[in-house]
CSV table of C-alpha atoms in Angstrom, one decimal:
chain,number,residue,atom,x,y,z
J,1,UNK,CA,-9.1,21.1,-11.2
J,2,UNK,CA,-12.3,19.3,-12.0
J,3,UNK,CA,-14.5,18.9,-8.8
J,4,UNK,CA,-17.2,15.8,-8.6
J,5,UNK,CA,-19.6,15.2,-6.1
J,6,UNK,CA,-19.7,12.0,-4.1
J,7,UNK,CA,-22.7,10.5,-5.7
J,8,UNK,CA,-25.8,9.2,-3.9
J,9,UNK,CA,-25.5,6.9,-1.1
J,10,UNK,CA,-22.3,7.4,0.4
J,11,UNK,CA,-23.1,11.0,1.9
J,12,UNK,CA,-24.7,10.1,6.0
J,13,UNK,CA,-22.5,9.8,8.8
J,14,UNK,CA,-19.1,10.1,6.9
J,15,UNK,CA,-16.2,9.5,9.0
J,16,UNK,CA,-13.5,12.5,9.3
J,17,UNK,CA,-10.3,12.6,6.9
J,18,UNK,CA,-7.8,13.2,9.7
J,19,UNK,CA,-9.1,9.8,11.0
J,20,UNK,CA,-8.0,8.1,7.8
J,21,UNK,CA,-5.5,10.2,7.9
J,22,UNK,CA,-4.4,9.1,11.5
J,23,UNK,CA,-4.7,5.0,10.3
J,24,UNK,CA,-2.4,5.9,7.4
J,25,UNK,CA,0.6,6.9,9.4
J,26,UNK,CA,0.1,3.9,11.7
J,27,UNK,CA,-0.2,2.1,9.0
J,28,UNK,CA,3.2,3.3,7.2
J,29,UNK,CA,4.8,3.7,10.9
J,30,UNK,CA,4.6,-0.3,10.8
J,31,UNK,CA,5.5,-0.8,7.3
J,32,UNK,CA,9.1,1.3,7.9
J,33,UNK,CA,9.1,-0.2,11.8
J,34,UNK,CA,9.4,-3.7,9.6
J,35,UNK,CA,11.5,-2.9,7.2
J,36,UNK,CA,13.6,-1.9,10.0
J,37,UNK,CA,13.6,-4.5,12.1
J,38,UNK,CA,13.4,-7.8,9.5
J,39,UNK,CA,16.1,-9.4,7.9
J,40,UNK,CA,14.1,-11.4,5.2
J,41,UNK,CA,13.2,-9.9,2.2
J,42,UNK,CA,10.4,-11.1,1.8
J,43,UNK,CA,8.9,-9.7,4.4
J,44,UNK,CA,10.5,-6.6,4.0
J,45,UNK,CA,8.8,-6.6,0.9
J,46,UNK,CA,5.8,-7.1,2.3
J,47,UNK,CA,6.3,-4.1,4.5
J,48,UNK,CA,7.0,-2.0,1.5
J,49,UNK,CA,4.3,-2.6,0.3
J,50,UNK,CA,2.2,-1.7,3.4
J,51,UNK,CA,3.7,1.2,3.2
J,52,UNK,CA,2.5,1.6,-0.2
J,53,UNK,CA,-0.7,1.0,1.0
J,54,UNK,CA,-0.9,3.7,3.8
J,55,UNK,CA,0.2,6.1,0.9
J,56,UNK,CA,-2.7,4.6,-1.3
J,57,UNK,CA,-5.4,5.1,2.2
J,58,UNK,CA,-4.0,9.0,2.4
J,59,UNK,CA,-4.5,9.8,-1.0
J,60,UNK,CA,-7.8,8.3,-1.1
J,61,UNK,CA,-8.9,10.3,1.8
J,62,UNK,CA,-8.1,13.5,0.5
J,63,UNK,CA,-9.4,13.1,-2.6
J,64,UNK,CA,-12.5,12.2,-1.1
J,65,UNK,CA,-11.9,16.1,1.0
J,66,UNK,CA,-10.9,17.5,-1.9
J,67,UNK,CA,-14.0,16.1,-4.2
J,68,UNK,CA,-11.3,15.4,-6.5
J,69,UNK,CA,-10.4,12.6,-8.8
J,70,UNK,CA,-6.9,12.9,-8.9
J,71,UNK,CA,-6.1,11.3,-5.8
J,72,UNK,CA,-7.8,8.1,-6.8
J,73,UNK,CA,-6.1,8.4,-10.3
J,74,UNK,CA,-3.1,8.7,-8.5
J,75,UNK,CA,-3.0,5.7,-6.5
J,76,UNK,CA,-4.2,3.8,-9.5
J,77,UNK,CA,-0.7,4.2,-10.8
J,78,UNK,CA,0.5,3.6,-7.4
J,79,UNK,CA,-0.9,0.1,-7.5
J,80,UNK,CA,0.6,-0.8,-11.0
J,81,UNK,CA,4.5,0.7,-10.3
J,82,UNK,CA,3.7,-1.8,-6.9
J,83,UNK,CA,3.1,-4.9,-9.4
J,84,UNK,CA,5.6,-4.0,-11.7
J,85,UNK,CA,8.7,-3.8,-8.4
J,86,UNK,CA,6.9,-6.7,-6.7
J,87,UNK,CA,7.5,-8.6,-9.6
J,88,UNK,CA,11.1,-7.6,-10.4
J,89,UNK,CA,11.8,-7.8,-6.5
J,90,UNK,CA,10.4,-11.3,-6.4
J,91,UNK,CA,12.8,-12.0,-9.8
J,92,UNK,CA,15.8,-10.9,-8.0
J,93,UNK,CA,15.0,-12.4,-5.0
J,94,UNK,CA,14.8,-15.7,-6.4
J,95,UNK,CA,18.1,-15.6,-8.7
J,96,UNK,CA,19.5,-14.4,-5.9
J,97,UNK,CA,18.4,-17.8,-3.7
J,98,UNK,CA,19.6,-19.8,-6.9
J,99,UNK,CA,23.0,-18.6,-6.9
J,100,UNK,CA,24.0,-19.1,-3.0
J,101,UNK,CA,21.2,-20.6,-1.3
J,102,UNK,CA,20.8,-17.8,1.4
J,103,UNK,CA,19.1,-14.8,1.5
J,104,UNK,CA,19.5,-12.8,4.2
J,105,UNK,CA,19.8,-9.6,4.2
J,106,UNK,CA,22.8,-9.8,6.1
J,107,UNK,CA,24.6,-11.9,4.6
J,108,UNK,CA,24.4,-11.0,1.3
J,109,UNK,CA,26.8,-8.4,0.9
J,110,UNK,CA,29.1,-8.9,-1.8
J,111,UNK,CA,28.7,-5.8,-3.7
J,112,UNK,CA,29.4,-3.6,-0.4
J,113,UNK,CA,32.2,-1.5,-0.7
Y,1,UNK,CA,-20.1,3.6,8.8
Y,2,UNK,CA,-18.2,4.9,11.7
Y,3,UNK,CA,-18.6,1.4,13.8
Y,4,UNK,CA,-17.6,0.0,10.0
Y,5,UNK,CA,-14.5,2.3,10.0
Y,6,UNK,CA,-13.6,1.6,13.9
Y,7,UNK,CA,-13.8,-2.4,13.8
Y,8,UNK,CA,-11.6,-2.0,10.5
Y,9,UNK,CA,-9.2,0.1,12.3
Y,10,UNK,CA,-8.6,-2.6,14.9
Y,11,UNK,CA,-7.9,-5.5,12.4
Y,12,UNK,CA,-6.0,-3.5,10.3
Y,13,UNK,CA,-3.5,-2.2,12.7
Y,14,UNK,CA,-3.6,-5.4,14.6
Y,15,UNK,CA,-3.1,-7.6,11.4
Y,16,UNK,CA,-0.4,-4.7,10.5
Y,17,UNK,CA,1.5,-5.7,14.0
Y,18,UNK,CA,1.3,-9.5,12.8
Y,19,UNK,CA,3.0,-8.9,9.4
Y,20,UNK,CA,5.8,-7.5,11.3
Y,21,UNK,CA,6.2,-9.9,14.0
Y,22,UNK,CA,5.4,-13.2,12.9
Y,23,UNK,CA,8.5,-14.9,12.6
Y,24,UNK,CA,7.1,-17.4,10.2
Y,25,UNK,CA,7.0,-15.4,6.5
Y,26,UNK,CA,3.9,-17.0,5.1
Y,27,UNK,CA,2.3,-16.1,8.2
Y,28,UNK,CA,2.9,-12.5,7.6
Y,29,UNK,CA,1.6,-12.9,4.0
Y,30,UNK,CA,-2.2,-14.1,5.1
Y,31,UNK,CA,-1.9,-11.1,7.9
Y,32,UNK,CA,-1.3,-8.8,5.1
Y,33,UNK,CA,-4.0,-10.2,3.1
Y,34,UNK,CA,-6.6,-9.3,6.3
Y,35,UNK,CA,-4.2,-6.0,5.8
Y,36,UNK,CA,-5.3,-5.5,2.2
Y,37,UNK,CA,-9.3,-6.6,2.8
Y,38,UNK,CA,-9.0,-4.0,5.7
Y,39,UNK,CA,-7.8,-1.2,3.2
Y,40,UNK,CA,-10.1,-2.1,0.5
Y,41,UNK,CA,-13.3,-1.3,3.4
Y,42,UNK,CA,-11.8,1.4,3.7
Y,43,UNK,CA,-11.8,2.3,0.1
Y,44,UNK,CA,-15.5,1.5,-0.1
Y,45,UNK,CA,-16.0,3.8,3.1
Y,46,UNK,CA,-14.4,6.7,1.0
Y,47,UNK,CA,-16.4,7.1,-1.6
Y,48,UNK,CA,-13.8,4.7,-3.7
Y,49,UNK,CA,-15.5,1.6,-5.1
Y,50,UNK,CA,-13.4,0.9,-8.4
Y,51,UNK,CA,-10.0,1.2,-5.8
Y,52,UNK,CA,-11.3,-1.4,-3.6
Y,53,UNK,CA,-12.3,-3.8,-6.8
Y,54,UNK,CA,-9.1,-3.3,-7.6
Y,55,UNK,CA,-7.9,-3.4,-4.5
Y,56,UNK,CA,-8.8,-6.7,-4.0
Y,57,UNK,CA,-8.0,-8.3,-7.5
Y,58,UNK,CA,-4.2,-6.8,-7.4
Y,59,UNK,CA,-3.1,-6.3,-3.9
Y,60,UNK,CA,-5.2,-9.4,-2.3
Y,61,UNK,CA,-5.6,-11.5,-5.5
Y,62,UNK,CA,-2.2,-11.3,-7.8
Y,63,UNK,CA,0.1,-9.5,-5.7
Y,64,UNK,CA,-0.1,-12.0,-2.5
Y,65,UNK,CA,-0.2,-14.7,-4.6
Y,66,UNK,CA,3.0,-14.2,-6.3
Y,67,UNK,CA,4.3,-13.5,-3.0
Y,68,UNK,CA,3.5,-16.7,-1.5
Y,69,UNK,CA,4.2,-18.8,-4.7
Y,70,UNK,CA,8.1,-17.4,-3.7
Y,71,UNK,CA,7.5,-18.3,0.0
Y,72,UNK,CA,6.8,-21.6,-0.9
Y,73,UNK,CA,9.8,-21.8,-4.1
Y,74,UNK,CA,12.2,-20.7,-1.5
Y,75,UNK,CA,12.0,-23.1,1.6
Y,76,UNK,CA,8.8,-24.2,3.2
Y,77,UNK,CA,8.6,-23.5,6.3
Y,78,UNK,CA,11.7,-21.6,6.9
Y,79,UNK,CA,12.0,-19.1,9.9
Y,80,UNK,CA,14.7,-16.5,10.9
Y,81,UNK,CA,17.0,-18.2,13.2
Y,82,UNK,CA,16.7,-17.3,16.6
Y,83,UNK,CA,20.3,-15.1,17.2
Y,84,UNK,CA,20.2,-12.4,16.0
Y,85,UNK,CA,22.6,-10.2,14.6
Y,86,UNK,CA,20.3,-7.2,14.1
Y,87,UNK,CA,19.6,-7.3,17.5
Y,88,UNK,CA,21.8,-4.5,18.3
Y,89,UNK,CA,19.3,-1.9,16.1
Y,90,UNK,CA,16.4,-3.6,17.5
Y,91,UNK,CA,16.1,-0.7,19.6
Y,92,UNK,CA,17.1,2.6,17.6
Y,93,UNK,CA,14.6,0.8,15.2
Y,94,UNK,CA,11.7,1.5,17.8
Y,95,UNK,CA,12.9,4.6,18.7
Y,96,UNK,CA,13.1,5.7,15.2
Y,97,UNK,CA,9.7,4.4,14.4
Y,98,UNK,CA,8.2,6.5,17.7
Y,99,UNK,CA,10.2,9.4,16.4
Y,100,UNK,CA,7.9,9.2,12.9
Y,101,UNK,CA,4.6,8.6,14.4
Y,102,UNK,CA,5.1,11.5,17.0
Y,103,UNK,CA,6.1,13.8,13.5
Y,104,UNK,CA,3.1,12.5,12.0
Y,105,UNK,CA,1.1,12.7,15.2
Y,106,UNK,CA,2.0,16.3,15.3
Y,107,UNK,CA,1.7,17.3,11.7
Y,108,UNK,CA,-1.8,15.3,11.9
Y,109,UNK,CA,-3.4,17.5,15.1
Y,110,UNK,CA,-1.9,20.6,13.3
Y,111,UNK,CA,-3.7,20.2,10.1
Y,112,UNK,CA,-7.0,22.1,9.1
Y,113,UNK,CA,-8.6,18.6,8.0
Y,114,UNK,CA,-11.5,18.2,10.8
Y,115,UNK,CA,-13.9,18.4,7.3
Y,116,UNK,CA,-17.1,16.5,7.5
Y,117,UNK,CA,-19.2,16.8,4.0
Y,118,UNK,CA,-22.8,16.8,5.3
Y,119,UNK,CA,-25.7,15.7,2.8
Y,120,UNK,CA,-26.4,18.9,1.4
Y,121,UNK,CA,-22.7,18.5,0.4
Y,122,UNK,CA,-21.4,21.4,2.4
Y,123,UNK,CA,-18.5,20.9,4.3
Y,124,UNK,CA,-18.9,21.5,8.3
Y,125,UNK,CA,-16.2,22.5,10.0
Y,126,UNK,CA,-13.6,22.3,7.2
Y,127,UNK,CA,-11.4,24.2,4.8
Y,128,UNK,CA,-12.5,23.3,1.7
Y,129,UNK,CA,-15.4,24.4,0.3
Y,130,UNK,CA,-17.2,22.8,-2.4
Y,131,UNK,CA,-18.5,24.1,-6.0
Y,132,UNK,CA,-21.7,23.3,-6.9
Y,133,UNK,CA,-21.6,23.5,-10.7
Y,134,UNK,CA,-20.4,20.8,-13.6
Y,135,UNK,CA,-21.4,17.9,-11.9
Y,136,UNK,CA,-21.5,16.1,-15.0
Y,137,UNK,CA,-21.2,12.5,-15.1
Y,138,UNK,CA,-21.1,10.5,-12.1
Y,139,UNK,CA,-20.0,10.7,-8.8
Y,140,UNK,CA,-16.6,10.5,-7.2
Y,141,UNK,CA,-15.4,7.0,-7.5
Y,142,UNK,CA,-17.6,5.8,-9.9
Y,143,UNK,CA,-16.1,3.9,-12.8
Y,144,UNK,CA,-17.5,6.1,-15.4
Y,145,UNK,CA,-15.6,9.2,-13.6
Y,146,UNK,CA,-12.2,6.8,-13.1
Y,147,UNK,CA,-12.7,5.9,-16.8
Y,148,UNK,CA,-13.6,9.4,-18.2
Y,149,UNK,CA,-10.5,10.9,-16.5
Y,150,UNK,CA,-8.1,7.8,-17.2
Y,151,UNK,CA,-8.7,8.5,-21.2
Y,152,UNK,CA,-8.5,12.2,-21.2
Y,153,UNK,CA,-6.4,13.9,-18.7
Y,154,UNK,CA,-4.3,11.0,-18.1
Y,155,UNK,CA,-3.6,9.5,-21.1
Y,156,UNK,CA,-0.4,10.1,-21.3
Y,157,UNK,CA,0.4,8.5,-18.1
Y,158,UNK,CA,-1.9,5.7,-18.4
Y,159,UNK,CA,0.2,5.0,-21.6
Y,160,UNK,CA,3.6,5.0,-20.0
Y,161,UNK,CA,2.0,2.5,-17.4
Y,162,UNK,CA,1.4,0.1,-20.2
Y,163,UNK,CA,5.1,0.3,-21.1
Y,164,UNK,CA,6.2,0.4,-17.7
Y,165,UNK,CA,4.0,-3.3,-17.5
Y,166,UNK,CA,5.9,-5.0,-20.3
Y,167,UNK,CA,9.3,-3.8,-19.2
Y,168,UNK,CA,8.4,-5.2,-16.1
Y,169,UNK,CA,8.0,-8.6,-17.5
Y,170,UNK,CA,10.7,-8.5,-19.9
Y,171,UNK,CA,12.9,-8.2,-16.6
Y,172,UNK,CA,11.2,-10.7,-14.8
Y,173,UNK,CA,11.6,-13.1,-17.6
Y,174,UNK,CA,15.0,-11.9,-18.4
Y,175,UNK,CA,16.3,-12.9,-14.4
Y,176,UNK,CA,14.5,-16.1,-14.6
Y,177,UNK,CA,16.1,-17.5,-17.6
Y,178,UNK,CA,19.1,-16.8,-16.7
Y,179,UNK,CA,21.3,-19.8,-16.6
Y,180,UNK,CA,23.5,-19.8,-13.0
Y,181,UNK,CA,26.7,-22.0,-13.1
């Protein structure tokens, strides 16, 4: 594994990884805690992809502790698998709205066995 | 930067509570905008400027947008009703979300990742020491870096993420033209 230092200006005062660490599981905590809780899919949505996002903040930290690009490659493709379901979620979502004017998460249930 | 990271915290987790319980969607939306800007200082704080350029152009900029452009197809100002039939898991929801953070809580104090770099670049206090040869290139973070290893180690990858793209909006183009009866 190739090993890279941080560069110049971002060295003074840095703030610990187990703090980013520590905002990243609050941070997915509320993401599942709404997709939970929610019955619009929309906003479940939305907490997925805060979820997503708390992923994206711990990889980021340890590749900064790691001096290691991989994390940041990592959540790069993190973010584009995110656009690519957010925008067949959104699709669905929508056909879904056209065919029966409702969509929440309750009551469509059709295909439950 | 620790003031920068602390006053970040705050909005973040607090604009994280809004998404959640705002019972108007397209008020959760702008809260997870702030959510998104919040993340994005944070990926300036660690050492990650293309990620928060990025960041901000997906997440903030096309993502949310597309996300509201639905809010606002669907049915303006629509809001969940006010019985509710979920009300019943309401609390093993709460429970079940304690039940994670404690895990993570506990994994979290447990782990060996008090590391603080210093300026010399040695790392106080931590578990991971740091070589101090082939620093070619730039810095961690920097485009160059992001760009040397997206076209060398990760071509492959990076190529399957193109396709991945296009199937992606053969779908969504696929489930919009569909004619309903």
């Amino acid at each position: 594994m190739r090993r890279f230092d941080l560069g110049s200006g971002g060295s003074t005062a840095l703030v610990s990884t187990s703090s980013f660490l520590v905002v990243g599981a609050i941070l997915f905590t509320l993401g599942a805690l709404g997709v939970l809780i929610r019955r619009d899919p929309l906003v479940i949505f939305m907490s997925i992809e805060m979820m997503l996002n708390a992923v994206n903040l711990t990889l980021v930290a340890l590749s900064r502790h790691l001096h290691s690009m991989d994390g940041q490659i990592f959540v790069f493709f993190v973010m584009t698998v995110a656009a690519a379901e957010v925008v067949i979620g959104l699709a669905i979502i929508v056909s879904i709205f056209r065919t029966r004017d409702d969509i929440n998460v309750d009551t469509v249930n059709s295909m439950k066995g | 930067m620790t003031v920068a990271f602390w006053i970040t915290s705050v909005v973040a987790v607090l604009s994280g509570l809004n998404v959640i319980l705002q019972r108007n969607p397209i008020y959760s939306a702008l809260f997870l905008v702030a959510n998104f800007f919040c993340l994005a200082v944070y990926y300036i704080l660690l050492n990650a400027q293309f990620l928060a350029a990025v960041q901000i152009i997906v997440y903030a900029g096309a993502i949310m947008v597309l996300f509201l452009f639905v809010l606002t197809l669907l049915s303006p100002g629509r809001e969940e009703p006010g019985d509710d039939p979920l009300s019943r898991f309401r609390i093993p929801a709460v429970i079940l979300a304690a039940v994670i953070a404690a895990v993570l809580a506990v994994v979290l104090a447990q782990n060996p990742l008090h590391g603080v770099v210093n300026k010399a670049g040695q790392v106080v206090d931590g578990s991971c020491p740091i070589p101090n040869a082939n620093h070619t290139g730039g810095g961690l973070g920097c485009v160059s870096t992001i760009g040397d290893q997206l076209f060398s180690i990760y071509l492959f990858p990076f190529e399957i993420t193109s396709f991945l793209l296009l199937l992606a909006m053969l779908g969504a183009v696929v489930l919009a033209k569909r004619k309903f009866s």
